[in-house]
CSV table of C-alpha atoms in Angstrom, one decimal:
chain,number,residue,atom,x,y,z
A,1,MET,CA,39.9,24.1,9.2
A,2,THR,CA,38.1,27.2,7.5
A,3,GLU,CA,35.5,27.0,4.6
A,4,THR,CA,36.5,29.1,1.8
A,5,LEU,CA,33.8,30.5,-0.8
A,6,GLU,CA,35.4,30.8,-4.1
A,7,PRO,CA,35.4,34.6,-5.1
A,8,GLY,CA,35.0,33.9,-8.7
A,9,PHE,CA,31.5,32.5,-8.2
A,10,LEU,CA,30.4,35.9,-7.3
A,11,GLU,CA,32.2,38.2,-9.7
A,12,ASP,CA,28.9,38.6,-11.8
A,13,PRO,CA,27.1,41.2,-9.7
A,14,THR,CA,23.8,39.7,-11.2
A,15,LEU,CA,24.4,36.3,-9.4
A,16,PRO,CA,22.7,35.6,-6.2
A,17,LEU,CA,24.3,34.9,-2.9
A,18,PRO,CA,25.8,31.3,-2.7
A,19,PRO,CA,23.5,29.0,-0.9
A,20,ARG,CA,26.6,27.8,1.1
A,21,LEU,CA,26.5,31.0,3.0
A,22,ALA,CA,23.5,29.9,4.8
A,23,PRO,CA,25.0,27.0,7.1
A,24,ILE,CA,27.7,29.5,7.9
A,25,LEU,CA,25.4,32.2,9.1
A,26,ARG,CA,22.5,30.0,10.7
A,27,PRO,CA,24.4,29.1,13.8
A,28,GLU,CA,24.7,32.8,14.5
A,29,LEU,CA,21.1,33.6,14.6
A,30,PRO,CA,20.0,32.8,18.2
A,31,SER,CA,22.6,34.9,19.8
A,32,LEU,CA,22.5,37.6,17.2
A,33,ALA,CA,18.8,37.9,17.8
A,34,GLU,CA,19.4,38.3,21.5
A,35,GLU,CA,22.0,41.0,20.8
A,36,ILE,CA,19.8,43.0,18.4
A,37,VAL,CA,16.9,43.1,20.9
A,38,ALA,CA,19.2,44.2,23.9
A,39,GLU,CA,20.7,46.9,21.6
A,40,ILE,CA,17.4,48.1,20.3
A,41,ARG,CA,16.0,48.3,24.0
A,42,ARG,CA,19.3,50.2,25.1
A,43,SER,CA,19.5,52.6,22.3
A,44,ILE,CA,15.9,53.5,21.7
A,45,PRO,CA,14.0,54.9,24.7
A,46,GLU,CA,10.5,54.1,23.6
A,47,TYR,CA,11.4,50.4,23.4
A,48,ALA,CA,13.2,50.2,26.8
A,49,GLY,CA,10.1,48.8,28.7
A,50,PRO,CA,9.3,45.4,29.6
A,51,ILE,CA,10.0,42.9,26.9
A,52,ASP,CA,7.3,40.6,27.7
A,53,GLY,CA,4.5,43.0,26.7
A,54,PRO,CA,2.6,43.0,23.3
A,55,PHE,CA,5.4,45.2,21.4
A,56,GLY,CA,8.0,43.4,23.1
A,57,HIS,CA,6.8,40.1,22.1
A,58,VAL,CA,6.2,41.1,18.6
A,59,LEU,CA,9.5,42.8,18.4
A,60,ARG,CA,11.5,39.8,19.5
A,61,LEU,CA,9.4,37.6,17.1
A,62,GLY,CA,10.2,40.1,14.3
A,63,VAL,CA,14.0,40.0,15.0
A,64,GLN,CA,14.0,36.2,15.1
A,65,GLU,CA,11.7,35.8,12.1
A,66,GLY,CA,13.6,38.4,10.1
A,67,LEU,CA,16.9,36.9,10.6
A,68,ALA,CA,15.6,33.3,9.8
A,69,THR,CA,13.9,34.6,6.7
A,70,PHE,CA,17.1,36.4,5.3
A,71,VAL,CA,19.1,33.1,5.7
A,72,ASP,CA,16.4,31.0,4.2
A,73,ARG,CA,16.4,33.2,1.2
A,74,ILE,CA,20.0,32.6,0.8
A,75,ALA,CA,19.6,28.8,1.0
A,76,VAL,CA,17.0,28.2,-1.7
A,77,PRO,CA,18.2,27.6,-4.9
A,78,PRO,CA,18.0,30.5,-7.5
A,79,GLY,CA,14.4,30.9,-8.9
A,80,ALA,CA,12.6,28.7,-5.9
A,81,ALA,CA,10.3,30.3,-3.7
A,82,ALA,CA,11.6,30.8,-0.1
A,83,LYS,CA,9.4,30.5,3.0
A,84,ASN,CA,8.8,34.0,4.1
A,85,GLY,CA,6.7,34.5,7.3
A,86,ILE,CA,8.2,38.1,8.2
A,87,GLU,CA,5.5,40.0,6.2
A,88,ASN,CA,2.8,39.8,8.9
A,89,VAL,CA,5.1,40.5,11.6
A,90,CYS,CA,6.4,43.6,10.1
A,91,ARG,CA,2.9,45.0,9.3
A,92,LYS,CA,1.9,44.2,12.9
A,93,LEU,CA,4.8,46.2,14.3
A,94,GLY,CA,3.7,49.1,12.1
A,95,ARG,CA,0.0,48.7,13.4
A,96,ILE,CA,1.2,48.8,17.1
A,97,GLU,CA,3.1,51.9,16.5
A,98,ALA,CA,-0.1,53.5,15.0
A,99,HIS,CA,-2.2,52.4,17.8
A,100,GLU,CA,0.4,53.7,20.4
A,101,GLY,CA,0.2,57.1,18.8
A,102,ARG,CA,3.8,57.2,17.7
A,103,SER,CA,5.4,58.0,14.5
A,104,MET,CA,7.4,55.5,12.6
A,105,ASP,CA,10.8,57.2,13.5
A,106,SER,CA,11.5,54.8,16.4
A,107,LEU,CA,10.7,51.8,14.6
A,108,GLN,CA,12.8,52.8,11.6
A,109,ALA,CA,15.5,53.4,14.0
A,110,ALA,CA,15.2,50.0,15.4
A,111,PHE,CA,15.6,48.5,11.8
A,112,ARG,CA,18.6,50.6,11.4
A,113,THR,CA,20.1,49.4,14.8
A,114,GLY,CA,19.3,45.8,13.9
A,115,GLY,CA,21.1,46.1,10.5
A,116,GLN,CA,24.3,47.6,12.2
A,117,VAL,CA,24.4,44.8,14.8
A,118,ALA,CA,23.9,42.2,12.2
A,119,TRP,CA,26.6,43.7,10.0
A,120,ARG,CA,29.1,43.8,12.9
A,121,ARG,CA,28.5,40.0,13.3
A,122,LEU,CA,29.0,39.3,9.9
A,123,MET,CA,32.6,41.3,9.9
A,124,LYS,CA,33.4,38.9,12.9
A,125,VAL,CA,32.2,35.8,10.8
A,126,ALA,CA,33.8,36.6,7.6
A,127,PRO,CA,37.5,36.0,8.6
A,128,ARG,CA,36.9,32.6,10.1
A,129,HIS,CA,35.5,31.4,6.7
A,130,GLU,CA,37.7,33.4,4.5
A,131,LEU,CA,34.8,35.4,2.9
A,132,SER,CA,36.1,37.3,0.1
A,133,SER,CA,35.5,41.1,-0.4
A,134,SER,CA,33.2,40.4,-3.5
A,135,VAL,CA,31.2,38.1,-1.1
A,136,MET,CA,31.0,40.7,1.7
A,137,SER,CA,30.1,43.6,-0.8
A,138,ARG,CA,27.3,41.6,-2.1
A,139,LEU,CA,26.2,40.5,1.3
A,140,ALA,CA,26.1,44.0,2.6
A,141,ASP,CA,23.8,45.1,-0.6
A,142,ALA,CA,21.6,42.0,0.3
A,143,VAL,CA,21.3,43.0,3.9
A,144,PHE,CA,20.4,46.7,3.5
A,145,ALA,CA,18.2,45.9,0.6
A,146,TYR,CA,16.3,43.6,2.9
A,147,LEU,CA,15.9,46.1,5.6
A,148,ASP,CA,14.4,48.5,3.2
A,149,GLU,CA,11.8,45.8,2.2
A,150,LEU,CA,11.1,45.2,6.1
A,151,VAL,CA,10.6,49.1,6.7
A,152,ALA,CA,8.3,49.1,3.6
A,153,LEU,CA,6.1,46.4,5.1
A,154,SER,CA,5.9,48.1,8.4
A,155,LEU,CA,4.9,51.4,6.8
A,156,HIS,CA,2.2,49.7,5.1
A,157,GLY,CA,0.8,48.3,8.4
A,158,TYR,CA,1.2,51.8,9.8
A,159,ALA,CA,-0.8,53.3,7.2
A,160,GLU,CA,-3.2,50.6,7.1
A,161,ALA,CA,-4.0,51.3,10.8
A,162,LYS,CA,-4.2,55.1,10.1
A,163,THR,CA,-6.4,55.1,7.3
A,164,HIS,CA,-9.1,52.5,8.2
A,165,PRO,CA,-11.4,53.2,11.2
A,166,ALA,CA,-10.9,50.6,13.7
A,167,GLY,CA,-14.3,50.9,15.1
A,168,ALA,CA,-16.3,50.2,12.0
A,169,MET,CA,-14.0,47.4,11.0
A,170,ASP,CA,-14.1,45.8,14.2
A,171,GLY,CA,-18.0,45.8,14.4
A,172,ARG,CA,-18.1,44.1,10.9
A,173,ARG,CA,-15.3,41.5,12.1
A,174,ARG,CA,-17.3,40.9,15.2
A,175,ARG,CA,-20.5,40.3,13.1
A,176,LEU,CA,-18.6,37.7,10.9
A,177,LEU,CA,-17.5,36.0,14.2
A,178,GLN,CA,-21.0,35.9,15.5
A,179,LEU,CA,-22.2,34.3,12.1
A,180,ILE,CA,-19.8,31.7,12.1
A,181,LEU,CA,-20.7,30.7,15.9
A,182,GLU,CA,-24.5,30.6,15.0
A,183,ASP,CA,-23.6,27.5,12.8
A,184,SER,CA,-26.5,28.0,10.6
A,185,ALA,CA,-26.6,26.7,7.0
A,186,GLY,CA,-28.4,29.7,5.8
A,187,ASN,CA,-25.5,31.8,6.9
A,188,ALA,CA,-22.9,30.2,4.4
A,189,MET,CA,-23.5,32.7,1.8
A,190,VAL,CA,-23.5,35.8,4.2
A,191,ILE,CA,-20.4,34.5,5.8
A,192,THR,CA,-18.6,34.4,2.4
A,193,GLU,CA,-19.6,37.7,1.4
A,194,LEU,CA,-18.7,39.4,4.5
A,195,ALA,CA,-15.4,37.4,4.7
A,196,GLU,CA,-14.5,38.6,1.0
A,197,ALA,CA,-15.5,42.2,2.0
A,198,LEU,CA,-13.1,41.9,5.0
A,199,ARG,CA,-10.4,40.0,2.9
A,200,TRP,CA,-10.6,37.4,5.7
A,201,LYS,CA,-9.8,33.9,4.2
A,202,ILE,CA,-12.2,31.4,5.6
A,203,PRO,CA,-10.0,28.7,7.2
A,204,GLU,CA,-10.5,24.9,6.9
A,205,ARG,CA,-10.0,24.6,10.7
A,206,VAL,CA,-10.5,27.0,13.7
A,207,THR,CA,-9.7,27.0,17.4
A,208,LEU,CA,-11.6,29.2,19.8
A,209,VAL,CA,-10.0,30.5,23.0
A,210,ALA,CA,-12.0,31.7,25.9
A,211,THR,CA,-11.0,34.1,28.8
A,212,GLY,CA,-12.6,35.9,31.6
A,213,PRO,CA,-14.5,39.1,31.9
A,214,GLY,CA,-13.0,42.5,32.1
A,215,VAL,CA,-9.9,41.5,30.1
A,216,ARG,CA,-7.7,44.0,28.6
A,217,CYS,CA,-6.1,43.3,25.0
A,218,ALA,CA,-3.7,44.8,22.7
A,219,PRO,CA,-5.5,43.9,19.4
A,220,ALA,CA,-2.6,45.2,17.2
A,221,ALA,CA,-0.3,42.5,18.8
A,222,LEU,CA,-2.6,39.9,17.2
A,223,ASP,CA,-2.3,38.3,13.9
A,224,GLU,CA,-4.5,40.0,11.4
A,225,ASP,CA,-6.6,36.8,10.7
A,226,VAL,CA,-7.7,36.6,14.5
A,227,LEU,CA,-11.3,37.3,15.1
A,228,LEU,CA,-12.2,38.6,18.6
A,229,ASP,CA,-15.2,39.7,20.9
A,230,LEU,CA,-13.7,40.8,24.3
A,231,ALA,CA,-16.6,43.3,25.2
A,232,GLY,CA,-19.1,40.6,26.5
A,233,PRO,CA,-19.2,38.8,29.9
A,234,GLU,CA,-17.6,35.9,28.2
A,235,PRO,CA,-14.5,37.3,25.9
A,236,TYR,CA,-13.3,35.0,23.3
A,237,LEU,CA,-11.3,34.8,20.2
A,238,LEU,CA,-11.2,32.7,17.2
A,239,ILE,CA,-7.8,31.7,15.6
A,240,PRO,CA,-7.7,30.0,12.1
A,241,GLY,CA,-5.9,26.8,12.4
A,242,PRO,CA,-4.3,25.0,15.4
A,243,LEU,CA,-3.1,27.0,18.5
A,244,THR,CA,0.5,26.5,17.6
A,245,MET,CA,3.4,27.6,20.0
A,246,ALA,CA,3.8,30.9,18.2
A,247,ARG,CA,0.0,31.6,18.3
A,248,LYS,CA,-0.1,30.7,21.9
A,249,ALA,CA,2.8,33.2,22.6
A,250,MET,CA,0.9,35.7,20.5
A,251,VAL,CA,-2.3,35.5,22.5
A,252,ARG,CA,-0.6,35.6,25.9
A,253,ALA,CA,1.4,38.7,24.8
A,254,ALA,CA,-1.9,40.4,23.6
A,255,ILE,CA,-3.7,39.4,26.7
A,256,PRO,CA,-1.0,39.3,29.4
A,257,GLY,CA,-1.6,37.9,33.0
A,258,ARG,CA,-4.9,36.2,32.3
A,259,ARG,CA,-5.9,32.5,32.2
A,260,LEU,CA,-7.0,31.3,28.8
A,261,ALA,CA,-8.5,28.1,27.5
A,262,ALA,CA,-8.2,26.8,24.0
A,263,GLY,CA,-11.0,24.6,22.6
A,264,LEU,CA,-10.4,21.7,20.0
A,265,THR,CA,-9.6,22.6,16.5
A,266,VAL,CA,-12.5,21.9,14.4
A,267,GLN,CA,-14.2,22.8,11.2
A,268,PRO,CA,-15.8,26.3,11.2
A,269,VAL,CA,-19.3,25.0,11.3
A,270,ARG,CA,-18.2,23.3,14.8
A,271,ALA,CA,-16.9,26.6,16.2
A,272,ALA,CA,-19.5,26.8,18.7
A,273,ASP,CA,-18.5,23.5,20.2
A,274,SER,CA,-15.0,24.5,20.4
A,275,LEU,CA,-15.9,27.6,22.3
A,276,ARG,CA,-18.2,25.7,24.6
A,277,TRP,CA,-15.4,23.3,25.5
A,278,ALA,CA,-13.0,26.1,26.0
A,279,ARG,CA,-15.3,27.9,28.5
A,280,ARG,CA,-15.9,24.7,30.3
A,281,ALA,CA,-12.2,24.0,30.5
A,282,LEU,CA,-11.9,27.6,31.8
A,283,ASP,CA,-14.4,27.0,34.5
A,284,LEU,CA,-12.7,23.9,35.7
A,285,ALA,CA,-9.4,25.5,35.6
A,286,ASP,CA,-10.8,28.4,37.8
A,287,GLY,CA,-12.3,25.7,40.2
A,288,GLY,CA,-8.7,24.1,40.8
A,289,ILE,CA,-9.9,20.9,39.1
A,290,ILE,CA,-7.5,21.4,36.0
A,291,ASP,CA,-4.2,22.8,36.6
A,292,ASP,CA,-2.4,23.4,33.3
A,293,GLY,CA,-0.8,26.8,33.4
A,294,PRO,CA,-1.9,30.1,31.9
A,295,VAL,CA,-3.2,28.5,28.7
A,296,VAL,CA,-5.5,25.5,29.2
A,297,ALA,CA,-5.7,23.1,26.1
A,298,CYS,CA,-8.9,21.1,26.0
A,299,GLU,CA,-7.2,18.5,24.0
A,300,ASP,CA,-5.1,17.5,27.1
A,301,HIS,CA,-8.2,17.0,29.2
A,302,LEU,CA,-10.9,15.4,27.0
A,303,VAL,CA,-11.6,12.7,29.6
A,304,THR,CA,-12.0,15.2,32.3
A,305,LEU,CA,-14.1,17.3,30.3
A,306,TRP,CA,-16.5,14.4,29.4
A,307,LEU,CA,-16.6,13.3,32.8
A,308,LEU,CA,-17.6,16.6,34.4
A,309,SER,CA,-19.8,17.8,31.3
A,310,ASP,CA,-23.1,17.1,33.4
A,311,PRO,CA,-22.5,16.8,37.0
A,312,GLU,CA,-26.0,16.2,37.9
A,313,LEU,CA,-26.1,13.3,35.7
A,314,ILE,CA,-23.0,11.9,37.3
A,315,ASP,CA,-24.7,12.3,40.7
A,316,GLN,CA,-27.7,10.3,39.3
A,317,ILE,CA,-25.3,7.4,38.2
A,318,ALA,CA,-23.7,7.6,41.4
A,319,ARG,CA,-26.9,7.2,43.4
A,320,ARG,CA,-27.8,4.1,41.1
A,321,GLU,CA,-24.4,2.4,41.1
A,322,LEU,CA,-23.3,3.1,44.7
A,323,ALA,CA,-26.6,3.0,46.5
A,324,SER,CA,-25.5,0.0,48.4
A,325,LEU,CA,-22.9,2.0,50.2
A,326,ASP,CA,-25.3,4.5,51.5
A,327,GLY,CA,-25.4,2.8,54.9
A,328,MET,CA,-21.8,3.3,55.6
A,329,THR,CA,-20.3,6.3,57.4
A,330,PRO,CA,-18.6,9.0,55.3
A,331,GLY,CA,-15.2,7.9,56.3
A,332,GLN,CA,-16.0,4.1,55.5
A,333,ARG,CA,-17.4,5.0,52.2
A,334,GLU,CA,-14.4,7.0,51.3
A,335,ARG,CA,-12.1,4.2,52.1
A,336,ILE,CA,-14.2,1.6,50.3
A,337,THR,CA,-14.6,3.7,47.2
A,338,GLU,CA,-10.8,4.4,47.2
A,339,THR,CA,-9.9,0.8,47.3
A,340,LEU,CA,-12.6,0.0,44.7
A,341,GLN,CA,-11.3,2.5,42.4
A,342,ALA,CA,-7.6,1.2,42.9
A,343,TRP,CA,-8.8,-2.2,42.0
A,344,LEU,CA,-11.0,-1.0,38.9
A,345,VAL,CA,-7.8,0.8,37.6
A,346,THR,CA,-4.9,-1.7,38.3
A,347,ARG,CA,-7.1,-5.1,38.7
A,348,GLY,CA,-4.0,-5.9,40.9
A,349,THR,CA,-3.4,-8.3,43.7
A,350,ALA,CA,-4.1,-7.2,47.4
A,351,ALA,CA,-0.4,-6.6,47.7
A,352,GLU,CA,0.0,-4.4,44.6
A,353,ILE,CA,-3.3,-2.5,45.6
A,354,GLY,CA,-1.8,-2.2,49.0
A,355,ARG,CA,1.4,-0.6,47.6
A,356,HIS,CA,-0.7,1.7,45.5
A,357,LEU,CA,-2.6,2.9,48.5
A,358,TYR,CA,0.1,2.6,51.1
A,359,ILE,CA,-2.0,0.2,53.2
A,360,HIS,CA,-1.4,-3.4,54.5
A,361,PRO,CA,-2.5,-6.0,52.0
A,362,GLN,CA,-4.7,-7.6,54.8
A,363,THR,CA,-6.7,-4.3,55.0
A,364,VAL,CA,-7.0,-4.4,51.0
A,365,ARG,CA,-8.6,-7.9,51.5
A,366,TYR,CA,-10.9,-7.0,54.3
A,367,ARG,CA,-12.3,-3.8,52.1
A,368,MET,CA,-12.6,-6.0,49.0
A,369,ARG,CA,-14.8,-8.5,50.9
A,370,ARG,CA,-17.0,-5.6,52.1
A,371,ILE,CA,-17.1,-4.4,48.5
A,372,GLU,CA,-18.1,-7.8,47.3
A,373,GLN,CA,-20.9,-8.0,49.9
A,374,SER,CA,-22.2,-4.4,48.9
A,375,LEU,CA,-22.0,-4.5,45.1
A,376,GLY,CA,-22.0,-8.1,44.4
A,377,GLU,CA,-23.0,-9.3,40.9
A,378,ARG,CA,-22.5,-5.5,39.8
A,379,LEU,CA,-18.8,-6.1,39.7
A,380,LYS,CA,-19.2,-8.6,37.0
A,381,ASP,CA,-21.4,-6.6,34.7
A,382,PRO,CA,-19.1,-4.7,32.2
A,383,GLU,CA,-21.7,-1.9,31.9
A,384,ALA,CA,-22.2,-1.5,35.7
A,385,ARG,CA,-18.5,-1.9,36.3
A,386,PHE,CA,-17.8,0.9,33.7
A,387,GLY,CA,-20.5,3.2,35.3
A,388,ILE,CA,-18.9,2.7,38.7
A,389,GLU,CA,-15.5,3.5,37.4
A,390,ALA,CA,-16.8,6.7,35.6
A,391,VAL,CA,-18.4,7.9,38.7
A,392,LEU,CA,-15.2,7.1,40.9
A,393,ARG,CA,-13.2,9.1,38.5
A,394,ALA,CA,-15.5,12.1,38.3
A,395,THR,CA,-15.7,12.2,42.2
A,396,ALA,CA,-12.1,12.1,42.5
A,397,LEU,CA,-11.9,15.0,39.9
A,398,ARG,CA,-14.4,17.2,41.6
A,399,GLY,CA,-12.4,16.5,45.0
A,400,ARG,CA,-9.5,18.5,43.6
A,401,ALA,CA,-11.4,21.8,44.1
A,402,ASP,CA,-11.1,23.9,47.2
A,403,PRO,CA,-13.7,22.2,49.5
A,404,ALA,CA,-14.5,25.6,51.3
A,405,THR,CA,-15.1,27.6,48.2
A,406,GLY,CA,-15.2,25.0,45.3
A,407,GLN,CA,-12.6,27.0,43.6
A,408,ARG,CA,-8.7,27.3,43.8
A,409,SER,CA,-8.7,31.1,42.4
A,410,GLY,CA,-11.2,33.7,42.6
A,411,ASP,CA,-10.4,35.4,39.4
A,412,ARG,CA,-9.1,34.2,35.9
A,413,SER,CA,-5.6,35.5,36.3
A,414,ALA,CA,-2.8,33.3,35.1
């Protein structure tokens, strides 16, 4: 059964497009976006390179966001404000073109190509829903007016990148970043003044992202509100708000092929803590202790970060809590601590611990007798028991590192 939109609803050219168009168009968007990106890469030589680079990421995001925003504008009632996230993407595309030393000709051609592919799809969709010629005429006007708007936004980003010296601006943005990280109450007014001069809105929360030295970055692929300092031995970025999936994809596209670690999302006055945690997580990932893909999120490894925050202190606790095991051989000690940790974690029976460790229950009972003889009353003391469990967990985590080098990878590549 086809859905008919009444032609009479759109006879007045001043009326907006009917919101009922939105659910007709929305299912087409995912495949349409792929078709547009493929056609742009096929028909415009400058964009035929790998799609996973900085420009490719922004191009794909721009097509997806552009289509979604167009349909969102149709869906909202007249006079209501539609969510519009396309402006920043278009300006970013323009900035990338300027930084790459290209003119705007190719990007404008890409917009035209996108419009042509979209219109061909609309011509296929129209008969299925019996869209009238009046609807189609009004839709065509809306499509090409929207393209003009997107081109204008990209031209704005292009002109901005051409007219504002990047070096001077980058220096002031790095200064702002340093002031935020210093976490000094006396910096508040200076931070506010510098942020206003840079038109940088101070966010309520920030996330710091760390990476390794010698990193290569495409700054134009980053959102305008990202602050960064990649020149030092410990490069890092400040991202306003949480590291969403879109932000994560943005950072990976701007810094491809490198491992990154994201600290916790905190208030700006705690930015230094977020960076410290991110750098520690990066070290643990490089050492093979954390294995979490190309972007390590501290929020997924809080206990590990806590347990390994001070290795020397853990060693001191181990000497105090496990001193009674010092007379055992390394092999005996390993088997005893393995069984002890399983008991602390599961509090199970000998049979249950045996299944957990793949050993016979009688072996578990023998080891538990040795443990009781060695640790005695300490196992009944909650504080001592907690310390023992923390030490055993930390030791197990450190055991994940390569015993020969202490590291799983020699660099910070993803």
